[in-house]
CSV table of C-alpha atoms in Angstrom, one decimal:
chain,number,residue,atom,x,y,z
A,293,MET,CA,15.4,-8.1,22.1
A,294,GLN,CA,15.6,-4.4,22.9
A,295,ASP,CA,12.9,-2.4,24.6
A,296,ALA,CA,10.5,-0.8,22.1
A,297,HIS,CA,11.7,2.7,22.8
A,298,GLN,CA,15.4,2.0,23.4
A,299,ALA,CA,17.7,3.4,20.8
A,300,PRO,CA,19.6,0.9,18.7
A,301,PRO,CA,23.3,0.4,19.6
A,302,SER,CA,25.7,2.7,17.7
A,303,TYR,CA,28.3,0.6,16.2
A,304,THR,CA,29.4,-0.2,12.6
A,305,ARG,CA,28.1,-3.3,10.9
A,306,LEU,CA,29.3,-5.0,7.8
A,307,SER,CA,26.3,-5.9,5.6
A,308,ILE,CA,26.6,-8.0,2.4
A,309,ASP,CA,24.2,-8.5,-0.5
A,310,THR,CA,24.5,-9.6,-4.1
A,311,ARG,CA,24.6,-6.1,-5.6
A,312,ASP,CA,27.4,-5.2,-3.2
A,313,PHE,CA,29.2,-8.4,-2.7
A,314,ARG,CA,32.0,-7.7,-5.3
A,315,SER,CA,32.6,-4.2,-4.0
A,316,ALA,CA,33.2,-2.5,-0.7
A,317,SER,CA,31.7,-4.9,1.8
A,318,ALA,CA,33.1,-7.9,0.0
A,319,ALA,CA,36.5,-6.3,-0.1
A,320,ALA,CA,36.3,-5.6,3.7
A,321,LEU,CA,35.2,-9.2,4.4
A,322,PHE,CA,37.9,-10.7,2.3
A,323,GLN,CA,40.4,-8.3,3.8
A,324,GLY,CA,39.4,-9.7,7.2
A,325,LEU,CA,39.9,-13.2,6.0
A,326,GLY,CA,43.2,-12.2,4.5
A,327,VAL,CA,44.4,-10.9,7.8
A,328,LEU,CA,43.6,-14.2,9.4
A,329,HIS,CA,45.6,-15.9,6.7
A,330,VAL,CA,48.6,-13.8,7.5
A,331,GLN,CA,48.2,-14.7,11.1
A,332,ASN,CA,48.2,-18.4,10.0
A,333,ALA,CA,44.7,-18.8,11.2
A,334,ILE,CA,43.3,-19.8,7.8
A,335,PRO,CA,45.4,-21.6,5.2
A,336,LEU,CA,45.7,-19.8,1.8
A,337,GLU,CA,44.0,-22.7,0.0
A,338,THR,CA,41.1,-22.5,2.4
A,339,LEU,CA,40.8,-18.8,2.0
A,340,ALA,CA,40.8,-19.1,-1.8
A,341,ALA,CA,38.3,-21.9,-1.7
A,342,ILE,CA,36.0,-19.9,0.5
A,343,LYS,CA,36.1,-16.8,-1.7
A,344,ALA,CA,35.5,-18.8,-4.9
A,345,GLU,CA,32.6,-20.8,-3.4
A,346,ILE,CA,30.9,-17.7,-2.0
A,347,LEU,CA,31.2,-15.7,-5.2
A,348,ASP,CA,30.2,-18.5,-7.5
A,349,GLY,CA,27.3,-19.6,-5.2
A,350,LEU,CA,26.0,-16.1,-4.8
A,351,ALA,CA,26.3,-15.4,-8.6
A,352,TRP,CA,24.2,-18.5,-9.2
A,353,LEU,CA,21.7,-17.6,-6.5
A,354,GLU,CA,21.3,-14.1,-7.8
A,355,ASN,CA,20.6,-15.5,-11.2
A,356,GLN,CA,17.9,-17.8,-9.7
A,357,VAL,CA,16.2,-15.0,-7.7
A,358,GLY,CA,16.5,-12.3,-10.3
A,359,GLU,CA,16.3,-8.6,-9.7
A,360,ARG,CA,12.9,-8.5,-8.2
A,361,VAL,CA,14.2,-9.2,-4.7
A,362,PRO,CA,16.6,-6.4,-3.8
A,363,TYR,CA,18.6,-8.5,-1.3
A,364,ILE,CA,19.3,-12.2,-1.0
A,365,THR,CA,16.4,-12.6,1.4
A,366,VAL,CA,14.3,-15.6,0.9
A,367,MET,CA,14.0,-18.0,-2.0
A,368,ARG,CA,12.3,-21.3,-2.6
A,369,SER,CA,13.2,-22.7,-5.9
A,370,GLU,CA,13.1,-25.9,-7.9
A,371,PHE,CA,16.6,-26.8,-9.0
A,372,ASP,CA,18.4,-29.9,-10.2
A,373,PRO,CA,20.6,-32.0,-7.9
A,374,ALA,CA,23.8,-30.6,-9.2
A,375,MET,CA,22.7,-27.1,-8.4
A,376,ARG,CA,21.4,-28.2,-5.0
A,377,THR,CA,24.9,-29.5,-4.2
A,378,THR,CA,26.4,-26.2,-5.1
A,379,TYR,CA,23.9,-24.3,-3.0
A,380,GLU,CA,24.3,-26.5,0.0
A,381,ARG,CA,28.0,-26.0,-0.2
A,382,LEU,CA,27.5,-22.3,-0.2
A,383,VAL,CA,25.1,-22.5,2.7
A,384,MET,CA,27.7,-24.5,4.7
A,385,LEU,CA,30.5,-22.0,4.0
A,386,LEU,CA,28.4,-19.0,4.9
A,387,ASN,CA,27.3,-20.5,8.1
A,388,GLU,CA,30.8,-21.6,8.9
A,389,VAL,CA,32.5,-18.3,8.1
A,390,LEU,CA,30.0,-15.7,9.0
A,391,SER,CA,28.1,-17.2,12.0
A,392,PRO,CA,28.7,-16.0,15.6
A,393,GLN,CA,30.0,-19.5,16.3
A,394,PHE,CA,32.9,-19.0,13.9
A,395,PRO,CA,36.0,-18.6,16.2
A,396,TYR,CA,37.6,-15.9,14.1
A,397,ARG,CA,34.4,-13.8,13.4
A,398,ASP,CA,35.4,-11.0,15.7
A,399,SER,CA,38.8,-10.9,14.2
A,400,ILE,CA,37.4,-10.7,10.7
A,401,ALA,CA,35.1,-7.9,11.7
A,402,ALA,CA,38.0,-5.9,13.3
A,403,ALA,CA,40.1,-6.5,10.2
A,404,ALA,CA,37.2,-5.4,8.0
A,405,GLY,CA,37.0,-2.1,10.0
A,406,CYS,CA,33.7,-2.8,11.7
A,407,SER,CA,32.7,-3.8,15.2
A,408,GLU,CA,30.3,-6.5,14.1
A,409,ILE,CA,29.5,-8.5,11.0
A,410,GLN,CA,25.8,-8.4,10.2
A,411,TYR,CA,26.1,-11.9,9.0
A,412,ILE,CA,24.2,-13.9,6.4
A,413,MET,CA,22.1,-16.6,8.0
A,414,ALA,CA,21.5,-19.4,5.6
A,415,TYR,CA,20.2,-22.9,5.8
A,416,ALA,CA,18.7,-25.4,3.4
A,417,ARG,CA,16.0,-28.0,4.0
A,418,GLU,CA,16.3,-31.4,2.4
A,419,ALA,CA,14.6,-32.3,-0.9
A,420,ARG,CA,10.8,-32.6,-0.9
A,421,ASN,CA,9.0,-35.5,-2.5
A,422,ASP,CA,8.9,-33.7,-5.8
A,423,GLY,CA,12.6,-33.4,-5.9
A,424,GLY,CA,12.8,-29.7,-5.1
A,425,ALA,CA,14.5,-28.0,-2.2
A,426,SER,CA,13.7,-25.0,0.0
A,427,ALA,CA,16.1,-22.5,1.3
A,428,HIS,CA,16.2,-19.3,3.3
A,429,VAL,CA,19.1,-16.8,3.0
A,430,GLY,CA,18.6,-13.6,5.0
A,431,PHE,CA,20.3,-10.8,6.9
A,432,HIS,CA,20.0,-11.4,10.6
A,433,GLN,CA,21.2,-9.6,13.7
A,434,ASP,CA,18.9,-9.7,16.7
A,435,TYR,CA,15.7,-9.9,14.6
A,436,PRO,CA,13.6,-12.9,13.9
A,437,THR,CA,12.9,-14.1,10.4
A,438,PHE,CA,12.3,-10.6,9.1
A,439,ASN,CA,15.1,-9.3,7.0
A,440,LYS,CA,16.8,-6.0,7.8
A,441,VAL,CA,16.2,-3.5,5.0
A,442,SER,CA,19.1,-1.1,4.4
A,443,ASN,CA,18.3,2.5,5.2
A,444,ILE,CA,14.7,1.7,5.9
A,445,GLN,CA,13.8,5.2,7.0
A,446,ASP,CA,14.7,6.3,3.4
A,447,HIS,CA,12.2,3.9,2.0
A,448,PHE,CA,9.4,4.9,4.3
A,449,LYS,CA,8.2,7.9,2.2
A,450,PRO,CA,4.8,8.6,0.8
A,451,LYS,CA,3.7,6.0,-1.7
A,452,ARG,CA,6.9,4.0,-1.2
A,453,THR,CA,6.9,0.3,-0.5
A,454,VAL,CA,9.4,-1.9,1.4
A,455,THR,CA,9.2,-5.6,0.8
A,456,CYS,CA,10.5,-8.5,2.9
A,457,TRP,CA,10.1,-12.2,2.2
A,458,ILE,CA,9.4,-15.1,4.6
A,459,PRO,CA,9.7,-18.7,3.4
A,460,LEU,CA,6.7,-21.0,3.6
A,461,ASP,CA,8.8,-23.8,5.0
A,462,ASP,CA,9.9,-21.7,7.9
A,463,ILE,CA,6.3,-21.2,9.2
A,464,ASP,CA,6.2,-23.8,11.9
A,465,ASP,CA,5.9,-24.0,15.7
A,466,GLU,CA,9.5,-23.0,16.2
A,467,THR,CA,9.4,-19.9,13.9
A,468,PRO,CA,9.2,-16.4,15.5
A,469,SER,CA,5.9,-15.2,14.4
A,470,ILE,CA,4.6,-11.9,13.1
A,471,GLU,CA,4.2,-10.7,16.7
A,472,TYR,CA,7.8,-9.5,16.5
A,473,LEU,CA,7.1,-7.2,13.6
A,474,PRO,CA,6.4,-4.1,15.8
A,475,ALA,CA,9.7,-4.6,17.7
A,476,TRP,CA,11.6,-5.0,14.4
A,477,LEU,CA,10.1,-1.8,13.0
A,478,ASN,CA,10.8,0.0,16.3
A,479,GLN,CA,14.5,-0.6,15.7
A,480,GLU,CA,14.4,0.5,12.1
A,481,LEU,CA,12.1,3.5,12.0
A,482,PRO,CA,13.1,7.0,13.2
A,483,SER,CA,11.6,7.8,16.6
A,484,ASN,CA,9.8,10.9,15.2
A,485,ALA,CA,8.2,9.0,12.3
A,486,GLN,CA,4.5,9.6,11.7
A,487,GLY,CA,2.1,7.8,9.5
A,488,THR,CA,0.2,4.6,9.0
A,489,LEU,CA,1.5,1.2,7.9
A,490,ASP,CA,-0.5,-1.2,5.8
A,491,LEU,CA,0.5,-4.8,6.1
A,492,GLU,CA,-0.3,-7.2,3.3
A,493,VAL,CA,0.6,-10.8,3.5
A,494,PHE,CA,0.8,-12.8,0.3
A,495,GLY,CA,1.0,-16.5,0.5
A,496,GLU,CA,0.4,-19.5,-1.7
A,497,THR,CA,-0.6,-22.0,1.1
A,498,LEU,CA,-3.1,-20.0,3.0
A,499,ASP,CA,-4.2,-23.0,5.1
A,500,ARG,CA,-0.9,-22.8,6.9
A,501,LEU,CA,-1.6,-19.3,8.2
A,502,PRO,CA,-4.0,-19.9,11.1
A,503,HIS,CA,-1.4,-21.1,13.7
A,504,TRP,CA,1.0,-18.4,12.6
A,505,VAL,CA,-1.0,-15.2,12.3
A,506,PRO,CA,-3.3,-15.0,15.4
A,507,PRO,CA,-0.7,-14.0,18.0
A,508,VAL,CA,-1.4,-10.4,17.1
A,509,GLN,CA,-4.5,-10.9,15.0
A,510,LEU,CA,-2.9,-8.5,12.5
A,511,GLY,CA,-5.0,-5.8,14.1
A,512,ASP,CA,-4.4,-2.3,15.3
A,513,PHE,CA,-0.9,-2.3,16.7
A,514,ILE,CA,0.9,0.8,18.0
A,515,ILE,CA,4.4,1.3,16.8
A,516,HIS,CA,6.4,4.2,18.3
A,517,ASP,CA,3.1,5.5,19.7
A,518,GLN,CA,2.5,7.2,16.4
A,519,PHE,CA,2.5,4.3,14.0
A,520,THR,CA,-0.5,2.0,13.7
A,521,LEU,CA,-0.5,-1.3,11.9
A,522,HIS,CA,-4.1,-0.7,11.0
A,523,ARG,CA,-5.1,-3.0,8.1
A,524,SER,CA,-4.2,-6.4,6.8
A,525,HIS,CA,-5.4,-9.0,4.4
A,526,VAL,CA,-4.2,-12.2,3.0
A,527,THR,CA,-4.0,-12.8,-0.8
A,528,PRO,CA,-2.8,-15.9,-2.6
A,529,LYS,CA,0.1,-15.2,-4.9
A,530,ARG,CA,2.1,-17.5,-7.2
A,531,THR,CA,5.4,-17.0,-8.9
A,532,LYS,CA,7.3,-19.3,-11.1
A,533,GLN,CA,10.5,-19.4,-9.2
A,534,ARG,CA,9.5,-18.8,-5.6
A,535,ARG,CA,6.6,-19.4,-3.2
A,536,SER,CA,6.8,-17.3,-0.1
A,537,PHE,CA,5.0,-14.7,2.0
A,538,GLU,CA,5.6,-11.1,1.1
A,539,LEU,CA,5.3,-8.5,3.8
A,540,ARG,CA,4.7,-5.2,2.1
A,541,PHE,CA,4.8,-2.0,4.2
A,542,VAL,CA,3.4,1.1,2.6
A,543,MET,CA,3.6,4.5,4.2
A,544,ARG,CA,0.6,6.7,3.4
């Protein structure tokens, strides 16, 4: 992880989300896959199957999440076994094609006209006792569970709110905790930014918070020497389709 005051690297990344997936970034990604096909690295049938699975799976996922969440960030939803199979197939393809371990990932990025793919990190946890399943799909580069928000400096204006989601099922001993939030913001906020951030954590299962929150106590935390994470509180929140923690940053 970068030093708090070190400038982020200057290179082009390819970011993909549901609103954008059928346009420029999707075309760039598929162009990269197509170049690999021409190089006989990926058979045409495999390429077609990957494209169809990703588009169909994302269309279904977008319908499940709705418009409230601006990116495919985090979702925990109850869905039937048939849908779970579709989703798990999508997860497998995304991990295979867009993860750093994929042997042709650099070639795809180069063919797509960027130096790095800001890949979609996705994984699914097996069904719970009630028959549901939990899943996390999020943008990830060098950050922990927090999702990168596009053009975050444009969002941080007076009375504007930026929302990120963290899944309940990911809050365990192996999960990077909220102590990484200042470092994440340091990479996203302009160095001359001034103001105060309020952090609100919404969660359904509050008894799971104690081992997760205390590393920074959610107290006063200096960000860029001018930003202070000065107030926080925990409030239960329920939704029909998802149960997760919502991190809401409000610039005052």
